[in-house]
């Protein structure tokens, strides 16, 4: 069995597993496709058995269903687990923020949130006001630590001029390395832990789709894909041929070391400086078990260098804009 290990989250007292259970898949069939709740709950329990102690959810996932299902699945394990949830930017005005936090607690069936994160930067409410209300919630014991998500260097600077944040949750994987330009250095300089979301690029990094057409529509809306694809809003040409070529070459590296590509992709994220934990979604215990293998896979300097070289053209293509869905001019990550 793979032995879990833990990292201290930024300057907080939280000791989190290097794999975080991403709970978006619980109760959101409109995005992820039909599923059985029982499979998701079984994955949560398999995660607990494997030593995963950190669970990430949000009110946006299935309009609260993810929080509800996660809360029920963890009901008998409250003391052992750390819960991270989020607040959407349009709920950040102080009164709304408090109501959103209390609604999350109610859906989770818990009396505290270990890490309460601003899901995307709020542009309509001054950071000072958001921070003050978060501190009040912290003093009342409703939340234990403050985190942010999708914050770029300018927002991090403004936020930390106001107060602290423990972590910054950002999209980071072999096919999308934009955070390496400015965000990783900005976080490391301030001892802000990086929580890497979409480490498998929503399953694309398992290598199971051989053409763009096979990829489910919701998962081909990022800047990797042409603006002609349904649901995209970036207006960019995308990089589809480069994406497929990169996946083929990554698959060859995985084959050479006799590991599934998904395992290699996760191990690569875990090896990146500043990454405290990779938040990975699993639909069932089988996927979870496969992902757990990443914690004991040490890729070695040479393989990491090979993976870096293969993904460098994509890294250059995207540049420093860390918003996977919007072009430079409209980027929400600043
Ligand atoms: N802060 C934010 O803005 C933000 C944004 C996105 C995500 N997140 C968080 O990050 C978590 C993870 O991101 P994500 O779920 O979007 O992407 P992900 O973890 O990269 O991908 C999860 C998907 O990959 C597939 N998968 C998982 N393990 C696999 C394996 N071993 N072999 C083959 N396929 C595998 C599954 O696809 P199938 O469903 O097709 O089986 C699963 O639904 C979310 O649950 C959420 O908590 C945060």
mmCIF file of C-alpha atoms and ligand atoms in Angstrom:
data_model
loop_
_atom_site.group_PDB
_atom_site.id
_atom_site.type_symbol
_atom_site.label_atom_id
_atom_site.label_comp_id
_atom_site.label_asym_id
_atom_site.label_seq_id
_atom_site.Cartn_x
_atom_site.Cartn_y
_atom_site.Cartn_z
ATOM 1 C CA UNK A 1 0.000 0.000 0.000
ATOM 2 C CA UNK A 2 1.209 3.519 -0.836
ATOM 3 C CA UNK A 3 2.034 5.481 2.299
ATOM 4 C CA UNK A 4 0.432 8.907 2.448
ATOM 5 C CA UNK A 5 2.553 11.879 3.424
ATOM 6 C CA UNK A 6 1.536 15.303 4.628
ATOM 7 C CA UNK A 7 2.590 18.924 4.222
ATOM 8 C CA UNK A 8 2.006 21.868 6.505
ATOM 9 C CA UNK A 9 -0.263 24.265 4.641
ATOM 10 C CA UNK A 10 1.524 27.624 4.328
ATOM 11 C CA UNK A 11 1.821 29.308 7.699
ATOM 12 C CA UNK A 12 -1.196 27.473 9.142
ATOM 13 C CA UNK A 13 -1.410 24.637 11.631
ATOM 14 C CA UNK A 14 -3.082 22.375 9.051
ATOM 15 C CA UNK A 15 -1.168 19.243 8.105
ATOM 16 C CA UNK A 16 -2.720 18.145 4.822
ATOM 17 C CA UNK A 17 -2.268 15.027 2.735
ATOM 18 C CA UNK A 18 -0.374 15.595 -0.526
ATOM 19 C CA UNK A 19 -3.423 14.368 -2.378
ATOM 20 C CA UNK A 20 -6.607 16.289 -1.671
ATOM 21 C CA UNK A 21 -9.939 14.708 -2.544
ATOM 22 C CA UNK A 22 -11.614 17.016 -5.092
ATOM 23 C CA UNK A 23 -15.340 16.741 -4.514
ATOM 24 C CA UNK A 24 -16.695 18.583 -7.557
ATOM 25 C CA UNK A 25 -17.676 15.247 -9.073
ATOM 26 C CA UNK A 26 -20.093 14.547 -6.191
ATOM 27 C CA UNK A 27 -23.584 15.571 -7.201
ATOM 28 C CA UNK A 28 -22.845 17.490 -10.402
ATOM 29 C CA UNK A 29 -23.980 15.233 -13.270
ATOM 30 C CA UNK A 30 -24.759 18.290 -15.430
ATOM 31 C CA UNK A 31 -21.004 18.884 -15.702
ATOM 32 C CA UNK A 32 -19.476 15.437 -15.241
ATOM 33 C CA UNK A 33 -22.131 13.217 -16.774
ATOM 34 C CA UNK A 34 -24.380 10.681 -15.066
ATOM 35 C CA UNK A 35 -23.003 8.875 -12.048
ATOM 36 C CA UNK A 36 -24.036 6.877 -9.043
ATOM 37 C CA UNK A 37 -23.783 8.737 -5.735
ATOM 38 C CA UNK A 38 -22.708 5.433 -4.175
ATOM 39 C CA UNK A 39 -19.529 5.357 -6.315
ATOM 40 C CA UNK A 40 -18.551 8.859 -5.238
ATOM 41 C CA UNK A 41 -19.204 8.123 -1.568
ATOM 42 C CA UNK A 42 -17.201 4.889 -1.864
ATOM 43 C CA UNK A 43 -14.345 6.974 -3.337
ATOM 44 C CA UNK A 44 -14.531 9.337 -0.319
ATOM 45 C CA UNK A 45 -14.287 6.353 2.052
ATOM 46 C CA UNK A 46 -11.421 4.816 0.062
ATOM 47 C CA UNK A 47 -9.653 8.186 0.310
ATOM 48 C CA UNK A 48 -10.050 8.186 4.094
ATOM 49 C CA UNK A 49 -8.744 4.616 4.310
ATOM 50 C CA UNK A 50 -5.680 5.673 2.307
ATOM 51 C CA UNK A 51 -4.864 8.539 4.689
ATOM 52 C CA UNK A 52 -6.274 11.419 2.621
ATOM 53 C CA UNK A 53 -7.425 13.937 5.227
ATOM 54 C CA UNK A 54 -8.153 16.993 3.048
ATOM 55 C CA UNK A 55 -11.391 17.415 1.068
ATOM 56 C CA UNK A 56 -12.148 20.302 -1.281
ATOM 57 C CA UNK A 57 -15.637 21.353 -2.308
ATOM 58 C CA UNK A 58 -17.619 24.507 -3.197
ATOM 59 C CA UNK A 59 -21.224 25.725 -3.240
ATOM 60 C CA UNK A 60 -20.891 26.024 -7.036
ATOM 61 C CA UNK A 61 -20.431 22.277 -7.437
ATOM 62 C CA UNK A 62 -23.873 20.896 -8.216
ATOM 63 C CA UNK A 63 -25.524 23.968 -6.617
ATOM 64 C CA UNK A 64 -24.618 22.774 -3.111
ATOM 65 C CA UNK A 65 -25.026 19.024 -3.736
ATOM 66 C CA UNK A 66 -21.280 18.390 -3.530
ATOM 67 C CA UNK A 67 -21.140 19.936 -0.033
ATOM 68 C CA UNK A 68 -24.228 17.965 1.039
ATOM 69 C CA UNK A 69 -22.983 14.602 -0.225
ATOM 70 C CA UNK A 70 -19.468 15.183 1.103
ATOM 71 C CA UNK A 71 -20.822 16.185 4.506
ATOM 72 C CA UNK A 72 -22.955 13.044 4.718
ATOM 73 C CA UNK A 73 -20.074 10.811 3.558
ATOM 74 C CA UNK A 74 -17.779 12.270 6.238
ATOM 75 C CA UNK A 75 -20.387 12.490 8.995
ATOM 76 C CA UNK A 76 -18.740 9.849 11.210
ATOM 77 C CA UNK A 77 -15.196 11.057 10.575
ATOM 78 C CA UNK A 78 -15.439 14.738 11.565
ATOM 79 C CA UNK A 79 -12.388 14.820 13.824
ATOM 80 C CA UNK A 80 -10.038 13.217 11.314
ATOM 81 C CA UNK A 81 -10.789 15.354 8.307
ATOM 82 C CA UNK A 82 -10.024 18.854 7.105
ATOM 83 C CA UNK A 83 -12.620 20.562 4.963
ATOM 84 C CA UNK A 84 -11.959 23.232 2.383
ATOM 85 C CA UNK A 85 -14.845 25.020 0.740
ATOM 86 C CA UNK A 86 -15.249 28.304 -1.086
ATOM 87 C CA UNK A 87 -17.273 31.446 -1.562
ATOM 88 C CA UNK A 88 -18.167 32.718 -5.047
ATOM 89 C CA UNK A 89 -17.111 36.356 -5.772
ATOM 90 C CA UNK A 90 -20.697 37.624 -6.013
ATOM 91 C CA UNK A 91 -21.223 36.525 -2.386
ATOM 92 C CA UNK A 92 -18.275 38.485 -0.973
ATOM 93 C CA UNK A 93 -20.066 41.598 0.341
ATOM 94 C CA UNK A 94 -19.878 41.214 4.141
ATOM 95 C CA UNK A 95 -23.540 40.322 4.848
ATOM 96 C CA UNK A 96 -23.697 37.904 1.929
ATOM 97 C CA UNK A 97 -20.368 36.367 2.839
ATOM 98 C CA UNK A 98 -21.587 35.478 6.310
ATOM 99 C CA UNK A 99 -24.804 33.987 4.915
ATOM 100 C CA UNK A 100 -22.834 31.988 2.312
ATOM 101 C CA UNK A 101 -20.510 30.626 4.991
ATOM 102 C CA UNK A 102 -23.396 29.631 7.243
ATOM 103 C CA UNK A 103 -25.200 27.964 4.309
ATOM 104 C CA UNK A 104 -22.062 25.945 3.518
ATOM 105 C CA UNK A 105 -21.772 24.859 7.156
ATOM 106 C CA UNK A 106 -25.384 23.775 7.101
ATOM 107 C CA UNK A 107 -25.022 21.765 3.890
ATOM 108 C CA UNK A 108 -21.836 20.153 5.178
ATOM 109 C CA UNK A 109 -23.504 19.411 8.520
ATOM 110 C CA UNK A 110 -20.375 20.660 10.270
ATOM 111 C CA UNK A 111 -19.636 23.419 12.765
ATOM 112 C CA UNK A 112 -16.388 24.657 11.245
ATOM 113 C CA UNK A 113 -14.654 24.972 7.862
ATOM 114 C CA UNK A 114 -10.906 24.385 8.060
ATOM 115 C CA UNK A 115 -10.024 26.414 4.967
ATOM 116 C CA UNK A 116 -12.457 28.971 3.570
ATOM 117 C CA UNK A 117 -11.390 30.145 0.114
ATOM 118 C CA UNK A 118 -12.421 32.991 -2.184
ATOM 119 C CA UNK A 119 -13.202 30.952 -5.305
ATOM 120 C CA UNK A 120 -12.230 33.698 -7.792
ATOM 121 C CA UNK A 121 -11.083 37.256 -6.993
ATOM 122 C CA UNK A 122 -14.007 39.542 -6.161
ATOM 123 C CA UNK A 123 -13.888 42.798 -8.109
ATOM 124 C CA UNK A 124 -16.910 44.610 -6.634
ATOM 125 C CA UNK A 125 -16.057 44.521 -2.929
ATOM 126 C CA UNK A 126 -12.796 45.976 -1.550
ATOM 127 C CA UNK A 127 -10.445 43.263 -0.269
ATOM 128 C CA UNK A 128 -10.350 45.081 3.127
ATOM 129 C CA UNK A 129 -14.084 44.527 3.621
ATOM 130 C CA UNK A 130 -13.926 40.873 2.572
ATOM 131 C CA UNK A 131 -10.949 40.253 4.829
ATOM 132 C CA UNK A 132 -12.548 41.921 7.867
ATOM 133 C CA UNK A 133 -15.643 39.747 7.568
ATOM 134 C CA UNK A 134 -13.527 36.612 7.103
ATOM 135 C CA UNK A 135 -11.595 37.499 10.259
ATOM 136 C CA UNK A 136 -14.846 37.869 12.173
ATOM 137 C CA UNK A 137 -15.928 34.415 10.985
ATOM 138 C CA UNK A 138 -12.523 33.127 12.038
ATOM 139 C CA UNK A 139 -12.831 34.672 15.511
ATOM 140 C CA UNK A 140 -16.251 33.065 15.882
ATOM 141 C CA UNK A 141 -14.751 29.665 15.035
ATOM 142 C CA UNK A 142 -16.845 29.198 11.903
ATOM 143 C CA UNK A 143 -13.729 29.080 9.746
ATOM 144 C CA UNK A 144 -10.218 28.168 10.830
ATOM 145 C CA UNK A 145 -8.083 29.589 8.015
ATOM 146 C CA UNK A 146 -8.463 31.926 5.046
ATOM 147 C CA UNK A 147 -7.484 30.833 1.548
ATOM 148 C CA UNK A 148 -7.771 32.272 -1.939
ATOM 149 C CA UNK A 149 -8.146 30.696 -5.345
ATOM 150 C CA UNK A 150 -7.239 31.894 -8.832
ATOM 151 C CA UNK A 151 -5.318 34.871 -7.446
ATOM 152 C CA UNK A 152 -2.533 36.239 -9.668
ATOM 153 C CA UNK A 153 0.494 38.272 -8.517
ATOM 154 C CA UNK A 154 -1.286 41.649 -8.437
ATOM 155 C CA UNK A 155 -4.203 40.296 -6.405
ATOM 156 C CA UNK A 156 -1.856 38.432 -4.078
ATOM 157 C CA UNK A 157 0.068 41.606 -3.437
ATOM 158 C CA UNK A 158 -3.114 43.573 -2.738
ATOM 159 C CA UNK A 159 -4.571 40.796 -0.544
ATOM 160 C CA UNK A 160 -1.435 40.346 1.545
ATOM 161 C CA UNK A 161 -1.180 44.123 2.023
ATOM 162 C CA UNK A 162 -4.548 43.704 3.775
ATOM 163 C CA UNK A 163 -4.010 40.468 5.634
ATOM 164 C CA UNK A 164 -2.962 36.857 5.305
ATOM 165 C CA UNK A 165 -3.966 33.874 3.215
ATOM 166 C CA UNK A 166 -2.819 30.340 3.835
ATOM 167 C CA UNK A 167 -3.072 29.019 0.301
ATOM 168 C CA UNK A 168 -3.827 29.832 -3.324
ATOM 169 C CA UNK A 169 -5.715 27.213 -5.335
ATOM 170 C CA UNK A 170 -4.712 27.333 -9.007
ATOM 171 C CA UNK A 171 -5.024 25.241 -12.160
ATOM 172 C CA UNK A 172 -1.719 23.427 -12.661
ATOM 173 C CA UNK A 173 -0.834 20.372 -14.681
ATOM 174 C CA UNK A 174 1.574 19.174 -17.376
ATOM 175 C CA UNK A 175 -0.631 20.654 -20.106
ATOM 176 C CA UNK A 176 -1.119 23.996 -18.355
ATOM 177 C CA UNK A 177 1.929 25.466 -16.631
ATOM 178 C CA UNK A 178 1.079 29.190 -16.789
ATOM 179 C CA UNK A 179 1.296 29.550 -12.995
ATOM 180 C CA UNK A 180 5.025 28.899 -13.169
ATOM 181 C CA UNK A 181 5.734 32.356 -14.647
ATOM 182 C CA UNK A 182 4.502 34.687 -11.882
ATOM 183 C CA UNK A 183 2.157 32.951 -9.462
ATOM 184 C CA UNK A 184 4.393 30.215 -8.089
ATOM 185 C CA UNK A 185 7.195 32.709 -7.292
ATOM 186 C CA UNK A 186 4.686 35.160 -5.751
ATOM 187 C CA UNK A 187 3.272 32.414 -3.506
ATOM 188 C CA UNK A 188 6.617 30.981 -2.492
ATOM 189 C CA UNK A 189 7.942 34.420 -1.571
ATOM 190 C CA UNK A 190 5.021 34.858 0.859
ATOM 191 C CA UNK A 191 4.828 31.282 2.202
ATOM 192 C CA UNK A 192 1.427 30.812 0.580
ATOM 193 C CA UNK A 193 0.841 27.135 -0.156
ATOM 194 C CA UNK A 194 -0.162 26.175 -3.683
ATOM 195 C CA UNK A 195 -3.079 23.788 -4.053
ATOM 196 C CA UNK A 196 -2.997 22.465 -7.625
ATOM 197 C CA UNK A 197 -6.432 21.896 -9.135
ATOM 198 C CA UNK A 198 -7.172 19.905 -12.322
ATOM 199 C CA UNK A 199 -3.881 17.969 -12.031
ATOM 200 C CA UNK A 200 -5.227 15.505 -14.623
ATOM 201 C CA UNK A 201 -6.672 18.250 -16.858
ATOM 202 C CA UNK A 202 -10.112 16.760 -16.094
ATOM 203 C CA UNK A 203 -9.091 13.295 -17.306
ATOM 204 C CA UNK A 204 -7.360 14.407 -20.539
ATOM 205 C CA UNK A 205 -4.036 13.530 -18.895
ATOM 206 C CA UNK A 206 -5.120 9.922 -18.524
ATOM 207 C CA UNK A 207 -4.576 9.690 -22.298
ATOM 208 C CA UNK A 208 -7.890 7.924 -22.793
ATOM 209 C CA UNK A 209 -9.152 10.236 -25.554
ATOM 210 C CA UNK A 210 -7.278 10.026 -28.845
ATOM 211 C CA UNK A 211 -9.055 12.849 -30.646
ATOM 212 C CA UNK A 212 -10.555 16.189 -29.614
ATOM 213 C CA UNK A 213 -14.000 15.001 -30.712
ATOM 214 C CA UNK A 214 -13.930 12.224 -28.092
ATOM 215 C CA UNK A 215 -13.350 14.659 -25.211
ATOM 216 C CA UNK A 216 -16.628 15.546 -23.437
ATOM 217 C CA UNK A 217 -17.839 19.015 -24.480
ATOM 218 C CA UNK A 218 -17.527 20.584 -20.996
ATOM 219 C CA UNK A 219 -13.876 19.557 -20.819
ATOM 220 C CA UNK A 220 -12.856 21.097 -24.132
ATOM 221 C CA UNK A 221 -13.638 24.719 -23.382
ATOM 222 C CA UNK A 222 -10.160 25.761 -22.263
ATOM 223 C CA UNK A 223 -7.613 27.704 -24.318
ATOM 224 C CA UNK A 224 -6.167 24.408 -25.534
ATOM 225 C CA UNK A 225 -9.128 24.117 -27.879
ATOM 226 C CA UNK A 226 -10.193 26.143 -30.884
ATOM 227 C CA UNK A 227 -12.651 29.005 -30.379
ATOM 228 C CA UNK A 228 -14.912 27.124 -32.798
ATOM 229 C CA UNK A 229 -15.548 24.452 -30.121
ATOM 230 C CA UNK A 230 -18.874 24.697 -28.322
ATOM 231 C CA UNK A 231 -18.814 26.620 -25.051
ATOM 232 C CA UNK A 232 -15.400 28.277 -25.463
ATOM 233 C CA UNK A 233 -15.262 32.005 -24.723
ATOM 234 C CA UNK A 234 -11.569 32.845 -25.192
ATOM 235 C CA UNK A 235 -11.756 33.585 -28.941
ATOM 236 C CA UNK A 236 -8.263 32.115 -29.458
ATOM 237 C CA UNK A 237 -7.176 29.622 -32.131
ATOM 238 C CA UNK A 238 -6.245 27.055 -29.475
ATOM 239 C CA UNK A 239 -3.463 24.510 -29.860
ATOM 240 C CA UNK A 240 -5.217 21.252 -30.708
ATOM 241 C CA UNK A 241 -2.516 19.602 -32.877
ATOM 242 C CA UNK A 242 0.159 20.542 -30.312
ATOM 243 C CA UNK A 243 -2.022 19.210 -27.494
ATOM 244 C CA UNK A 244 -2.478 15.819 -29.179
ATOM 245 C CA UNK A 245 1.201 15.580 -30.097
ATOM 246 C CA UNK A 246 2.181 16.461 -26.514
ATOM 247 C CA UNK A 247 -0.165 13.800 -25.146
ATOM 248 C CA UNK A 248 1.337 11.167 -27.452
ATOM 249 C CA UNK A 249 4.857 12.046 -26.354
ATOM 250 C CA UNK A 250 3.875 12.103 -22.667
ATOM 251 C CA UNK A 251 2.246 8.689 -23.149
ATOM 252 C CA UNK A 252 5.533 7.333 -24.499
ATOM 253 C CA UNK A 253 7.423 8.510 -21.416
ATOM 254 C CA UNK A 254 4.820 6.856 -19.175
ATOM 255 C CA UNK A 255 5.052 3.648 -21.187
ATOM 256 C CA UNK A 256 8.848 3.636 -20.925
ATOM 257 C CA UNK A 257 8.650 3.663 -17.143
ATOM 258 C CA UNK A 258 5.674 1.281 -17.168
ATOM 259 C CA UNK A 259 3.245 3.573 -15.348
ATOM 260 C CA UNK A 260 -0.170 4.912 -16.385
ATOM 261 C CA UNK A 261 0.032 8.471 -17.741
ATOM 262 C CA UNK A 262 -2.415 9.707 -15.069
ATOM 263 C CA UNK A 263 -0.067 8.466 -12.332
ATOM 264 C CA UNK A 264 2.940 10.107 -13.988
ATOM 265 C CA UNK A 265 1.046 13.388 -14.453
ATOM 266 C CA UNK A 266 0.052 13.473 -10.783
ATOM 267 C CA UNK A 267 3.564 12.581 -9.597
ATOM 268 C CA UNK A 268 4.929 15.435 -11.748
ATOM 269 C CA UNK A 269 2.595 17.970 -10.095
ATOM 270 C CA UNK A 270 3.531 16.698 -6.631
ATOM 271 C CA UNK A 271 7.209 17.208 -7.471
ATOM 272 C CA UNK A 272 6.778 20.896 -8.370
ATOM 273 C CA UNK A 273 8.176 23.521 -5.978
ATOM 274 C CA UNK A 274 5.582 25.212 -3.799
ATOM 275 C CA UNK A 275 2.830 22.626 -4.395
ATOM 276 C CA UNK A 276 1.511 21.513 -1.009
ATOM 277 C CA UNK A 277 -1.177 19.206 -2.355
ATOM 278 C CA UNK A 278 -2.777 18.198 -5.655
ATOM 279 C CA UNK A 279 -6.569 18.312 -5.639
ATOM 280 C CA UNK A 280 -7.715 15.426 -7.761
ATOM 281 C CA UNK A 281 -11.224 14.326 -8.645
ATOM 282 C CA UNK A 282 -12.091 10.631 -8.633
ATOM 283 C CA UNK A 283 -15.435 9.202 -9.691
ATOM 284 C CA UNK A 284 -14.976 5.845 -7.968
ATOM 285 C CA UNK A 285 -12.559 3.864 -5.777
ATOM 286 C CA UNK A 286 -10.781 2.390 -8.829
ATOM 287 C CA UNK A 287 -9.667 5.824 -10.077
ATOM 288 C CA UNK A 288 -8.751 6.820 -6.553
ATOM 289 C CA UNK A 289 -6.563 3.736 -6.068
ATOM 290 C CA UNK A 290 -4.755 4.484 -9.343
ATOM 291 C CA UNK A 291 -4.172 8.072 -8.299
ATOM 292 C CA UNK A 292 -2.781 7.003 -4.941
ATOM 293 C CA UNK A 293 0.083 5.302 -6.740
ATOM 294 C CA UNK A 294 1.449 8.757 -7.557
ATOM 295 C CA UNK A 295 2.477 9.361 -3.940
ATOM 296 C CA UNK A 296 5.094 6.632 -4.040
ATOM 297 C CA UNK A 297 6.231 7.226 -7.610
ATOM 298 C CA UNK A 298 9.492 9.121 -7.586
ATOM 299 C CA UNK A 299 10.050 10.233 -11.179
ATOM 300 C CA UNK A 300 13.694 11.218 -10.866
ATOM 301 C CA UNK A 301 15.364 14.311 -12.259
ATOM 302 C CA UNK A 302 15.826 12.939 -15.780
ATOM 303 C CA UNK A 303 12.182 11.976 -16.311
ATOM 304 C CA UNK A 304 10.965 15.274 -14.875
ATOM 305 C CA UNK A 305 13.295 17.105 -17.252
ATOM 306 C CA UNK A 306 11.929 15.049 -20.168
ATOM 307 C CA UNK A 307 8.334 15.885 -19.178
ATOM 308 C CA UNK A 308 9.251 19.561 -18.847
ATOM 309 C CA UNK A 309 10.821 19.610 -22.308
ATOM 310 C CA UNK A 310 7.860 17.886 -23.934
ATOM 311 C CA UNK A 311 5.400 20.353 -22.409
ATOM 312 C CA UNK A 312 7.539 23.475 -22.961
ATOM 313 C CA UNK A 313 5.920 24.396 -26.328
ATOM 314 C CA UNK A 314 2.464 24.372 -24.680
ATOM 315 C CA UNK A 315 3.829 26.360 -21.758
ATOM 316 C CA UNK A 316 5.143 28.996 -24.174
ATOM 317 C CA UNK A 317 1.885 28.957 -26.129
ATOM 318 C CA UNK A 318 -0.184 29.891 -23.056
ATOM 319 C CA UNK A 319 2.349 32.298 -21.514
ATOM 320 C CA UNK A 320 1.700 33.790 -18.094
ATOM 321 C CA UNK A 321 -2.108 34.089 -18.367
ATOM 322 C CA UNK A 322 -3.174 31.528 -15.760
ATOM 323 C CA UNK A 323 -6.871 31.716 -16.694
ATOM 324 C CA UNK A 324 -7.520 28.495 -18.627
ATOM 325 C CA UNK A 325 -10.788 29.746 -20.080
ATOM 326 C CA UNK A 326 -10.250 33.440 -20.928
ATOM 327 C CA UNK A 327 -7.806 35.278 -23.210
ATOM 328 C CA UNK A 328 -5.169 37.725 -21.962
ATOM 329 C CA UNK A 329 -7.413 40.786 -22.238
ATOM 330 C CA UNK A 330 -10.260 39.148 -20.287
ATOM 331 C CA UNK A 331 -8.185 37.108 -17.868
ATOM 332 C CA UNK A 332 -9.770 36.970 -14.417
ATOM 333 C CA UNK A 333 -6.435 36.005 -12.877
ATOM 334 C CA UNK A 334 -4.350 39.150 -12.395
HETATM 335 N N1 LIG B 1 -10.668 26.613 -7.618
HETATM 336 C C1 LIG B 1 -11.142 26.354 -8.810
HETATM 337 O O1 LIG B 1 -11.475 27.281 -9.587
HETATM 338 C C2 LIG B 1 -11.251 24.925 -9.258
HETATM 339 C C3 LIG B 1 -11.486 24.621 -10.621
HETATM 340 C C4 LIG B 1 -11.561 23.269 -10.983
HETATM 341 C C5 LIG B 1 -11.426 22.273 -10.017
HETATM 342 N N2 LIG B 1 -11.229 22.601 -8.698
HETATM 343 C C6 LIG B 1 -11.071 21.545 -7.648
HETATM 344 O O2 LIG B 1 -10.081 20.631 -8.076
HETATM 345 C C7 LIG B 1 -10.611 19.313 -8.107
HETATM 346 C C8 LIG B 1 -9.948 18.541 -9.201
HETATM 347 O O3 LIG B 1 -10.166 19.132 -10.481
HETATM 348 P P1 LIG B 1 -11.090 18.436 -11.570
HETATM 349 O O4 LIG B 1 -11.912 17.419 -10.915
HETATM 350 O O5 LIG B 1 -11.756 19.532 -12.318
HETATM 351 O O6 LIG B 1 -10.007 17.785 -12.550
HETATM 352 P P2 LIG B 1 -9.014 16.529 -12.420
HETATM 353 O O7 LIG B 1 -8.804 16.164 -11.018
HETATM 354 O O8 LIG B 1 -7.840 16.876 -13.257
HETATM 355 O O9 LIG B 1 -9.823 15.393 -13.198
HETATM 356 C C9 LIG B 1 -10.783 14.587 -12.588
HETATM 357 C C10 LIG B 1 -11.346 13.642 -13.639
HETATM 358 O O10 LIG B 1 -10.292 12.878 -14.200
HETATM 359 C C11 LIG B 1 -10.697 11.556 -14.438
HETATM 360 N N3 LIG B 1 -9.819 10.664 -13.658
HETATM 361 C C12 LIG B 1 -9.488 10.751 -12.352
HETATM 362 N N4 LIG B 1 -8.625 9.793 -12.014
HETATM 363 C C13 LIG B 1 -8.388 9.074 -13.143
HETATM 364 C C14 LIG B 1 -7.574 7.952 -13.431
HETATM 365 N N5 LIG B 1 -6.803 7.384 -12.522
HETATM 366 N N6 LIG B 1 -7.581 7.452 -14.701
HETATM 367 C C15 LIG B 1 -8.346 8.041 -15.652
HETATM 368 N N7 LIG B 1 -9.146 9.107 -15.435
HETATM 369 C C16 LIG B 1 -9.148 9.628 -14.186
HETATM 370 C C17 LIG B 1 -12.146 11.441 -14.039
HETATM 371 O O11 LIG B 1 -12.902 11.620 -15.232
HETATM 372 P P3 LIG B 1 -14.309 10.879 -15.479
HETATM 373 O O12 LIG B 1 -15.254 11.650 -14.657
HETATM 374 O O13 LIG B 1 -14.541 11.037 -16.949
HETATM 375 O O14 LIG B 1 -14.155 9.466 -15.058
HETATM 376 C C18 LIG B 1 -12.330 12.610 -13.078
HETATM 377 O O15 LIG B 1 -13.633 13.094 -13.067
HETATM 378 C C19 LIG B 1 -12.140 19.507 -8.240
HETATM 379 O O16 LIG B 1 -12.851 18.362 -7.806
HETATM 380 C C20 LIG B 1 -12.336 20.722 -7.379
HETATM 381 O O17 LIG B 1 -12.359 20.345 -6.013
HETATM 382 C C21 LIG B 1 -11.123 23.908 -8.326
#
